[in-house]
Each structure stands twice: as structure tokens, then as C-alpha cells.
Amino acid sequence: MSILDIGFIARTRRNHALEHATIHVLSQRHPGISLVGRSTPFGYYIYGEVTTDQVAAGANEALRRLKAGERRLAIHPGCGTNLVTSGMLAGGGAFVAMGGRSKKWSWDRLPVVLSVTMIALVLAQPLGPIVQERITTLPDVGELGITGVQDVSRGGIKAHRISTQS
């Protein structure tokens, strides 16, 4: 058993997959809409200008499609995992190119640092979705079910909480 299979982590990964799938479905139904999501072990949030009925219908379709085997719905190009992957590779590459902790910084290293950082950012493009697929989402949602969709908008920010249970 891996750490990714621990209860609350696996639940968060399933909800993350359903969050992405819901955003895909809503984006297909409402082209040009801007949506953001955030997952927890107990469900997920969708932020954007959509109604509760639209979110509920999108979430239910997303869940049905994931259960039918549409695993690619769990991967989203706007996921924060892609940003974290890029940042870690670029930062790590820059650290190594600067000589780590053992060497003093000098400006003549700047071209190497910039080159390594750019290479890392290029490599991160295909790696982010792979990290999503293998670590941060779990498209096999099993017995996951939606237990509620609630408008939780505050301060002019339109938001919905989608509660789930496994």
C-alpha cells in the first residue's frame, strides 16, 4: 500500500479527478467560461459564474463519465499541479546550476542558470499532466457519490461546494 492509497489522500485524489471532470464538462457546455476548482477529502469547490443547477448537472455528468471510463477528464491543463511541477523543476535546476550551497554565486553563471531553467520549464510541459495522472488525481472514482451541491458565494466571489462520499 502506498501513501497515495491512505484514506483522506485517496478521497482527495478522487475528488480532484471529479473536480477536473466537472470543469471540463462545464467548459464544454459554456465555452469561454472561466472556472477554478479546489479539492478536499470531503468534496470540492468550483469558483466561477455558473448557477447551482449548472454545477449540479455538470458534476453528475462528470461523475457518470468518469465511472464509464473517460479517465482523460481527470487531467486538466489549468491544474495547479502543472505550476508546481514547473516551479520545482525550474527552481531545482537553477539551484544546481548556481552550484548549490557549496559555491558562491557569480554573475558569470547567469547564462547557465537561465538555460537550465528554460530547459526545465520545457520538460515540465509534458510532466505536469503525468504527475496529475499518477499522483494528484485518481480517475477510478469507485463508489464515489455526490451528496450535495451548495452555493457558498461570499463577498462577490461566486462559489459552489460539491460534497461527496465514498
Tab-separated table of N, CA and C in Angstrom, residues 8-130:
chain	number	residue	atom	x	y	z
A	8	PHE	N	-7.767	9.611	3.453
A	8	PHE	CA	-8.049	11.001	3.106
A	8	PHE	C	-7.295	11.449	1.861
A	9	ILE	N	-6.134	10.854	1.590
A	9	ILE	CA	-5.379	11.209	0.376
A	9	ILE	C	-6.095	10.651	-0.849
A	10	ALA	N	-6.504	9.394	-0.797
A	10	ALA	CA	-7.223	8.787	-1.925
A	10	ALA	C	-8.543	9.516	-2.175
A	11	ARG	N	-9.253	9.897	-1.104
A	11	ARG	CA	-10.515	10.635	-1.281
A	11	ARG	C	-10.263	11.986	-1.956
A	12	THR	N	-9.187	12.681	-1.539
A	12	THR	CA	-8.858	13.970	-2.150
A	12	THR	C	-8.504	13.786	-3.620
A	13	ARG	N	-7.749	12.746	-3.936
A	13	ARG	CA	-7.377	12.482	-5.328
A	13	ARG	C	-8.604	12.174	-6.187
A	14	ARG	N	-9.558	11.403	-5.652
A	14	ARG	CA	-10.795	11.120	-6.395
A	14	ARG	C	-11.594	12.407	-6.617
A	15	ASN	N	-11.693	13.211	-5.565
A	15	ASN	CA	-12.415	14.480	-5.698
A	15	ASN	C	-11.706	15.420	-6.671
A	16	HIS	N	-10.378	15.385	-6.677
A	16	HIS	CA	-9.611	16.210	-7.611
A	16	HIS	C	-9.923	15.778	-9.053
A	17	ALA	N	-10.003	14.481	-9.274
A	17	ALA	CA	-10.361	13.974	-10.605
A	17	ALA	C	-11.769	14.431	-10.995
A	18	LEU	N	-12.703	14.342	-10.060
A	18	LEU	CA	-14.081	14.757	-10.340
A	18	LEU	C	-14.169	16.271	-10.526
A	19	GLU	N	-13.384	17.020	-9.773
A	19	GLU	CA	-13.322	18.478	-9.955
A	19	GLU	C	-12.898	18.814	-11.384
A	20	HIS	N	-11.810	18.196	-11.850
A	20	HIS	CA	-11.330	18.437	-13.214
A	20	HIS	C	-12.385	18.043	-14.243
A	21	ALA	N	-12.989	16.886	-14.039
A	21	ALA	CA	-14.004	16.418	-14.983
A	21	ALA	C	-15.192	17.380	-15.018
A	22	THR	N	-15.582	17.879	-13.864
A	22	THR	CA	-16.693	18.851	-13.803
A	22	THR	C	-16.334	20.116	-14.558
A	23	ILE	N	-15.117	20.605	-14.390
A	23	ILE	CA	-14.683	21.806	-15.099
A	23	ILE	C	-14.659	21.555	-16.609
A	24	HIS	N	-14.203	20.364	-17.025
A	24	HIS	CA	-14.231	20.019	-18.453
A	24	HIS	C	-15.665	20.060	-18.987
A	25	VAL	N	-16.594	19.423	-18.274
A	25	VAL	CA	-17.991	19.363	-18.723
A	25	VAL	C	-18.589	20.769	-18.778
A	26	LEU	N	-18.398	21.558	-17.719
A	26	LEU	CA	-18.955	22.912	-17.702
A	26	LEU	C	-18.344	23.783	-18.801
A	27	SER	N	-17.061	23.607	-19.054
A	27	SER	CA	-16.392	24.384	-20.105
A	27	SER	C	-16.909	24.003	-21.494
A	28	GLN	N	-17.233	22.726	-21.684
A	28	GLN	CA	-17.804	22.285	-22.956
A	28	GLN	C	-19.209	22.868	-23.153
A	29	ARG	N	-19.972	22.913	-22.072
A	29	ARG	CA	-21.344	23.427	-22.144
A	29	ARG	C	-21.402	24.950	-22.243
A	30	HIS	N	-20.394	25.621	-21.685
A	30	HIS	CA	-20.367	27.088	-21.627
A	30	HIS	C	-19.005	27.582	-22.112
A	31	PRO	N	-18.767	27.537	-23.420
A	31	PRO	CA	-17.456	27.940	-23.956
A	31	PRO	C	-17.061	29.352	-23.506
A	32	GLY	N	-15.796	29.502	-23.169
A	32	GLY	CA	-15.266	30.796	-22.762
A	32	GLY	C	-15.404	31.100	-21.285
A	33	ILE	N	-16.083	30.223	-20.533
A	33	ILE	CA	-16.266	30.462	-19.105
A	33	ILE	C	-14.948	30.242	-18.372
A	34	SER	N	-14.713	31.034	-17.345
A	34	SER	CA	-13.501	30.897	-16.535
A	34	SER	C	-13.875	30.248	-15.203
A	35	LEU	N	-13.293	29.083	-14.935
A	35	LEU	CA	-13.596	28.328	-13.721
A	35	LEU	C	-12.309	27.931	-13.015
A	36	VAL	N	-12.398	27.848	-11.703
A	36	VAL	CA	-11.284	27.401	-10.874
A	36	VAL	C	-11.852	26.398	-9.878
A	37	GLY	N	-11.045	25.422	-9.486
A	37	GLY	CA	-11.505	24.432	-8.520
A	37	GLY	C	-10.492	24.203	-7.425
A	38	ARG	N	-10.981	23.596	-6.346
A	38	ARG	CA	-10.122	23.225	-5.213
A	38	ARG	C	-10.747	22.006	-4.552
A	39	SER	N	-9.928	20.983	-4.318
A	39	SER	CA	-10.427	19.716	-3.786
A	39	SER	C	-10.049	19.506	-2.330
A	40	THR	N	-10.904	18.744	-1.643
A	40	THR	CA	-10.674	18.349	-0.249
A	40	THR	C	-11.048	16.864	-0.143
A	41	PRO	N	-10.820	16.239	1.008
A	41	PRO	CA	-11.256	14.848	1.175
A	41	PRO	C	-12.773	14.695	1.184
A	42	PHE	N	-13.507	15.787	1.366
A	42	PHE	CA	-14.958	15.732	1.524
A	42	PHE	C	-15.726	16.257	0.311
A	43	GLY	N	-15.004	16.636	-0.730
A	43	GLY	CA	-15.637	17.166	-1.922
A	43	GLY	C	-14.715	18.133	-2.622
A	44	TYR	N	-15.322	19.130	-3.263
A	44	TYR	CA	-14.513	20.121	-3.964
A	44	TYR	C	-15.335	21.383	-4.161
A	45	TYR	N	-14.635	22.440	-4.526
A	45	TYR	CA	-15.257	23.736	-4.765
A	45	TYR	C	-15.041	24.118	-6.223
A	46	ILE	N	-16.047	24.760	-6.801
A	46	ILE	CA	-15.947	25.336	-8.134
A	46	ILE	C	-16.207	26.830	-7.995
A	47	TYR	N	-15.269	27.639	-8.480
A	47	TYR	CA	-15.384	29.093	-8.440
A	47	TYR	C	-15.590	29.583	-9.868
A	48	GLY	N	-16.628	30.384	-10.082
A	48	GLY	CA	-16.896	30.934	-11.404
A	48	GLY	C	-18.367	31.250	-11.565
A	49	GLU	N	-18.681	31.942	-12.629
A	49	GLU	CA	-20.039	32.414	-12.896
A	49	GLU	C	-20.913	31.319	-13.495
A	50	VAL	N	-21.332	30.392	-12.647
A	50	VAL	CA	-22.252	29.336	-13.029
A	50	VAL	C	-23.311	29.205	-11.938
A	51	THR	N	-24.483	28.718	-12.332
A	51	THR	CA	-25.556	28.546	-11.362
A	51	THR	C	-25.404	27.212	-10.638
A	52	THR	N	-26.115	27.090	-9.543
A	52	THR	CA	-26.095	25.842	-8.779
A	52	THR	C	-26.611	24.692	-9.638
A	53	ASP	N	-27.670	24.933	-10.412
A	53	ASP	CA	-28.204	23.882	-11.289
A	53	ASP	C	-27.185	23.461	-12.346
A	54	GLN	N	-26.462	24.424	-12.898
A	54	GLN	CA	-25.441	24.107	-13.902
A	54	GLN	C	-24.319	23.275	-13.281
A	55	VAL	N	-23.876	23.664	-12.076
A	55	VAL	CA	-22.813	22.915	-11.399
A	55	VAL	C	-23.282	21.506	-11.077
A	56	ALA	N	-24.495	21.369	-10.550
A	56	ALA	CA	-25.021	20.043	-10.206
A	56	ALA	C	-25.112	19.148	-11.442
A	57	ALA	N	-25.637	19.696	-12.536
A	57	ALA	CA	-25.746	18.897	-13.762
A	57	ALA	C	-24.361	18.530	-14.298
A	58	GLY	N	-23.431	19.475	-14.273
A	58	GLY	CA	-22.068	19.207	-14.749
A	58	GLY	C	-21.354	18.175	-13.890
A	59	ALA	N	-21.506	18.285	-12.576
A	59	ALA	CA	-20.854	17.338	-11.665
A	59	ALA	C	-21.407	15.931	-11.851
A	60	ASN	N	-22.727	15.820	-11.995
A	60	ASN	CA	-23.331	14.499	-12.182
A	60	ASN	C	-22.919	13.873	-13.506
A	61	GLU	N	-22.860	14.681	-14.570
A	61	GLU	CA	-22.391	14.146	-15.856
A	61	GLU	C	-20.920	13.746	-15.761
A	62	ALA	N	-20.111	14.573	-15.103
A	62	ALA	CA	-18.684	14.271	-14.953
A	62	ALA	C	-18.488	12.951	-14.210
A	63	LEU	N	-19.237	12.755	-13.140
A	63	LEU	CA	-19.126	11.518	-12.369
A	63	LEU	C	-19.540	10.319	-13.215
A	64	ARG	N	-20.635	10.457	-13.936
A	64	ARG	CA	-21.097	9.367	-14.808
A	64	ARG	C	-20.032	9.014	-15.842
A	65	ARG	N	-19.431	10.033	-16.449
A	65	ARG	CA	-18.429	9.805	-17.495
A	65	ARG	C	-17.141	9.209	-16.931
A	66	LEU	N	-16.719	9.647	-15.744
A	66	LEU	CA	-15.538	9.020	-15.123
A	66	LEU	C	-15.815	7.553	-14.825
A	67	LYS	N	-16.992	7.265	-14.285
A	67	LYS	CA	-17.340	5.869	-13.979
A	67	LYS	C	-17.443	5.025	-15.242
A	68	ALA	N	-17.744	5.673	-16.373
A	68	ALA	CA	-17.824	4.964	-17.658
A	68	ALA	C	-16.447	4.772	-18.289
A	69	GLY	N	-15.400	5.297	-17.642
A	69	GLY	CA	-14.044	5.058	-18.129
A	69	GLY	C	-13.370	6.211	-18.839
A	70	GLU	N	-13.956	7.402	-18.848
A	70	GLU	CA	-13.333	8.552	-19.508
A	70	GLU	C	-12.267	9.173	-18.592
A	71	ARG	N	-11.183	8.446	-18.424
A	71	ARG	CA	-10.108	8.818	-17.498
A	71	ARG	C	-9.447	10.160	-17.835
A	72	ARG	N	-9.399	10.526	-19.105
A	72	ARG	CA	-8.727	11.776	-19.505
A	72	ARG	C	-9.437	13.014	-18.949
A	73	LEU	N	-10.698	12.873	-18.566
A	73	LEU	CA	-11.405	14.007	-17.952
A	73	LEU	C	-10.760	14.419	-16.624
A	74	ALA	N	-9.990	13.524	-16.016
A	74	ALA	CA	-9.351	13.805	-14.732
A	74	ALA	C	-8.114	14.690	-14.870
A	75	ILE	N	-7.634	14.882	-16.090
A	75	ILE	CA	-6.428	15.685	-16.329
A	75	ILE	C	-6.857	17.022	-16.913
A	76	HIS	N	-6.358	18.113	-16.314
A	76	HIS	CA	-6.735	19.442	-16.801
A	76	HIS	C	-5.491	20.307	-17.001
A	77	PRO	N	-5.391	21.001	-18.140
A	77	PRO	CA	-4.198	21.819	-18.411
A	77	PRO	C	-4.025	22.997	-17.453
A	78	GLY	N	-5.104	23.441	-16.815
A	78	GLY	CA	-5.000	24.578	-15.899
A	78	GLY	C	-4.748	24.178	-14.457
A	79	CYS	N	-4.477	22.921	-14.206
A	79	CYS	CA	-4.288	22.429	-12.834
A	79	CYS	C	-3.049	23.024	-12.183
A	80	GLY	N	-3.154	23.321	-10.908
A	80	GLY	CA	-2.020	23.822	-10.146
A	80	GLY	C	-0.860	22.840	-10.094
A	81	THR	N	-1.138	21.553	-10.279
A	81	THR	CA	-0.068	20.554	-10.326
A	81	THR	C	0.933	20.897	-11.423
A	82	ASN	N	0.446	21.409	-12.558
A	82	ASN	CA	1.342	21.799	-13.645
A	82	ASN	C	2.254	22.944	-13.210
A	83	LEU	N	1.711	23.904	-12.481
A	83	LEU	CA	2.516	25.031	-11.987
A	83	LEU	C	3.548	24.569	-10.965
A	84	VAL	N	3.131	23.699	-10.055
A	84	VAL	CA	4.060	23.192	-9.041
A	84	VAL	C	5.184	22.395	-9.695
A	85	THR	N	4.838	21.557	-10.665
A	85	THR	CA	5.859	20.778	-11.378
A	85	THR	C	6.851	21.701	-12.064
A	86	SER	N	6.343	22.725	-12.746
A	86	SER	CA	7.221	23.694	-13.423
A	86	SER	C	8.118	24.414	-12.422
A	87	GLY	N	7.529	24.883	-11.346
A	87	GLY	CA	8.300	25.616	-10.333
A	87	GLY	C	9.377	24.763	-9.688
A	88	MET	N	9.029	23.524	-9.375
A	88	MET	CA	10.017	22.646	-8.729
A	88	MET	C	11.168	22.317	-9.679
A	89	LEU	N	10.848	22.009	-10.926
A	89	LEU	CA	11.915	21.696	-11.881
A	89	LEU	C	12.779	22.916	-12.169
A	90	ALA	N	12.153	24.067	-12.392
A	90	ALA	CA	12.910	25.287	-12.684
A	90	ALA	C	13.744	25.716	-11.476
A	91	GLY	N	13.140	25.698	-10.299
A	91	GLY	CA	13.878	26.077	-9.087
A	91	GLY	C	15.011	25.121	-8.780
A	92	GLY	N	14.743	23.825	-8.896
A	92	GLY	CA	15.790	22.831	-8.659
A	92	GLY	C	16.920	22.941	-9.663
A	93	GLY	N	16.544	23.135	-10.926
A	93	GLY	CA	17.564	23.298	-11.964
A	93	GLY	C	18.414	24.538	-11.729
A	94	ALA	N	17.776	25.638	-11.350
A	94	ALA	CA	18.515	26.873	-11.072
A	94	ALA	C	19.452	26.684	-9.886
A	95	PHE	N	18.975	25.996	-8.857
A	95	PHE	CA	19.799	25.747	-7.670
A	95	PHE	C	21.056	24.956	-8.041
A	96	VAL	N	20.863	23.898	-8.833
A	96	VAL	CA	22.000	23.075	-9.258
A	96	VAL	C	22.944	23.895	-10.142
A	97	ALA	N	22.383	24.667	-11.079
A	97	ALA	CA	23.211	25.462	-11.990
A	97	ALA	C	24.001	26.544	-11.252
A	98	MET	N	23.475	27.012	-10.135
A	98	MET	CA	24.195	28.024	-9.343
A	98	MET	C	25.301	27.399	-8.507
A	99	GLY	N	25.341	26.089	-8.482
A	99	GLY	CA	26.390	25.424	-7.721
A	99	GLY	C	25.922	24.943	-6.363
A	100	GLY	N	24.637	24.978	-6.126
A	100	GLY	CA	24.113	24.521	-4.841
A	100	GLY	C	24.581	25.408	-3.714
A	101	ARG	N	24.705	24.842	-2.538
A	101	ARG	CA	25.102	25.614	-1.358
A	101	ARG	C	26.611	25.760	-1.237
A	102	SER	N	27.341	24.941	-1.958
A	102	SER	CA	28.784	24.894	-1.735
A	102	SER	C	29.573	25.976	-2.464
A	103	LYS	N	28.985	26.592	-3.475
A	103	LYS	CA	29.740	27.568	-4.250
A	103	LYS	C	29.107	28.944	-4.135
A	104	LYS	N	29.928	29.951	-4.217
A	104	LYS	CA	29.449	31.320	-4.147
A	104	LYS	C	28.888	31.738	-5.508
A	105	TRP	N	27.813	32.508	-5.482
A	105	TRP	CA	27.177	32.996	-6.701
A	105	TRP	C	28.081	33.995	-7.406
A	106	SER	N	28.109	33.900	-8.728
A	106	SER	CA	28.774	34.925	-9.536
A	106	SER	C	27.936	35.142	-10.787
A	107	TRP	N	27.966	36.363	-11.305
A	107	TRP	CA	27.139	36.735	-12.446
A	107	TRP	C	27.479	35.947	-13.705
A	108	ASP	N	28.682	35.391	-13.792
A	108	ASP	CA	29.018	34.628	-14.998
A	108	ASP	C	28.229	33.315	-15.081
A	109	ARG	N	27.556	32.913	-14.005
A	109	ARG	CA	26.725	31.705	-14.010
A	109	ARG	C	25.314	31.979	-14.551
A	110	LEU	N	24.951	33.264	-14.689
A	110	LEU	CA	23.595	33.612	-15.097
A	110	LEU	C	23.164	32.954	-16.408
A	111	PRO	N	23.966	32.932	-17.470
A	111	PRO	CA	23.511	32.256	-18.695
A	111	PRO	C	23.214	30.774	-18.491
A	112	VAL	N	24.015	30.106	-17.666
A	112	VAL	CA	23.781	28.684	-17.387
A	112	VAL	C	22.490	28.519	-16.588
A	113	VAL	N	22.300	29.365	-15.584
A	113	VAL	CA	21.089	29.296	-14.765
A	113	VAL	C	19.847	29.501	-15.636
A	114	LEU	N	19.875	30.519	-16.487
A	114	LEU	CA	18.730	30.784	-17.362
A	114	LEU	C	18.492	29.642	-18.337
A	115	SER	N	19.541	29.084	-18.899
A	115	SER	CA	19.404	27.966	-19.842
A	115	SER	C	18.801	26.737	-19.159
A	116	VAL	N	19.322	26.401	-17.986
A	116	VAL	CA	18.814	25.242	-17.252
A	116	VAL	C	17.354	25.463	-16.853
A	117	THR	N	17.028	26.672	-16.437
A	117	THR	CA	15.652	26.984	-16.050
A	117	THR	C	14.710	26.839	-17.242
A	118	MET	N	15.109	27.335	-18.404
A	118	MET	CA	14.262	27.212	-19.589
A	118	MET	C	14.082	25.753	-20.005
A	119	ILE	N	15.144	24.975	-19.935
A	119	ILE	CA	15.038	23.546	-20.262
A	119	ILE	C	14.076	22.864	-19.287
A	120	ALA	N	14.188	23.200	-18.015
A	120	ALA	CA	13.297	22.619	-17.003
A	120	ALA	C	11.845	22.977	-17.291
A	121	LEU	N	11.588	24.216	-17.686
A	121	LEU	CA	10.215	24.625	-17.989
A	121	LEU	C	9.669	23.904	-19.221
A	122	VAL	N	10.508	23.660	-20.199
A	122	VAL	CA	10.078	22.906	-21.386
A	122	VAL	C	9.767	21.465	-20.992
A	123	LEU	N	10.638	20.854	-20.177
A	123	LEU	CA	10.410	19.475	-19.728
A	123	LEU	C	9.165	19.355	-18.860
A	124	ALA	N	8.845	20.404	-18.129
A	124	ALA	CA	7.695	20.370	-17.228
A	124	ALA	C	6.373	20.296	-17.989
A	125	GLN	N	6.342	20.760	-19.241
A	125	GLN	CA	5.089	20.759	-20.016
A	125	GLN	C	4.470	19.362	-20.104
A	126	PRO	N	5.213	18.331	-20.493
A	126	PRO	CA	4.587	17.003	-20.520
A	126	PRO	C	4.565	16.330	-19.140
A	127	LEU	N	5.417	16.772	-18.218
A	127	LEU	CA	5.479	16.105	-16.909
A	127	LEU	C	4.316	16.474	-15.995
A	128	GLY	N	3.816	17.707	-16.081
A	128	GLY	CA	2.700	18.124	-15.228
A	128	GLY	C	1.493	17.205	-15.366
A	129	PRO	N	1.028	16.945	-16.588
A	129	PRO	CA	-0.097	16.018	-16.746
A	129	PRO	C	0.213	14.595	-16.262
A	130	ILE	N	1.456	14.164	-16.391
A	130	ILE	CA	1.829	12.832	-15.898
A	130	ILE	C	1.748	12.803	-14.371
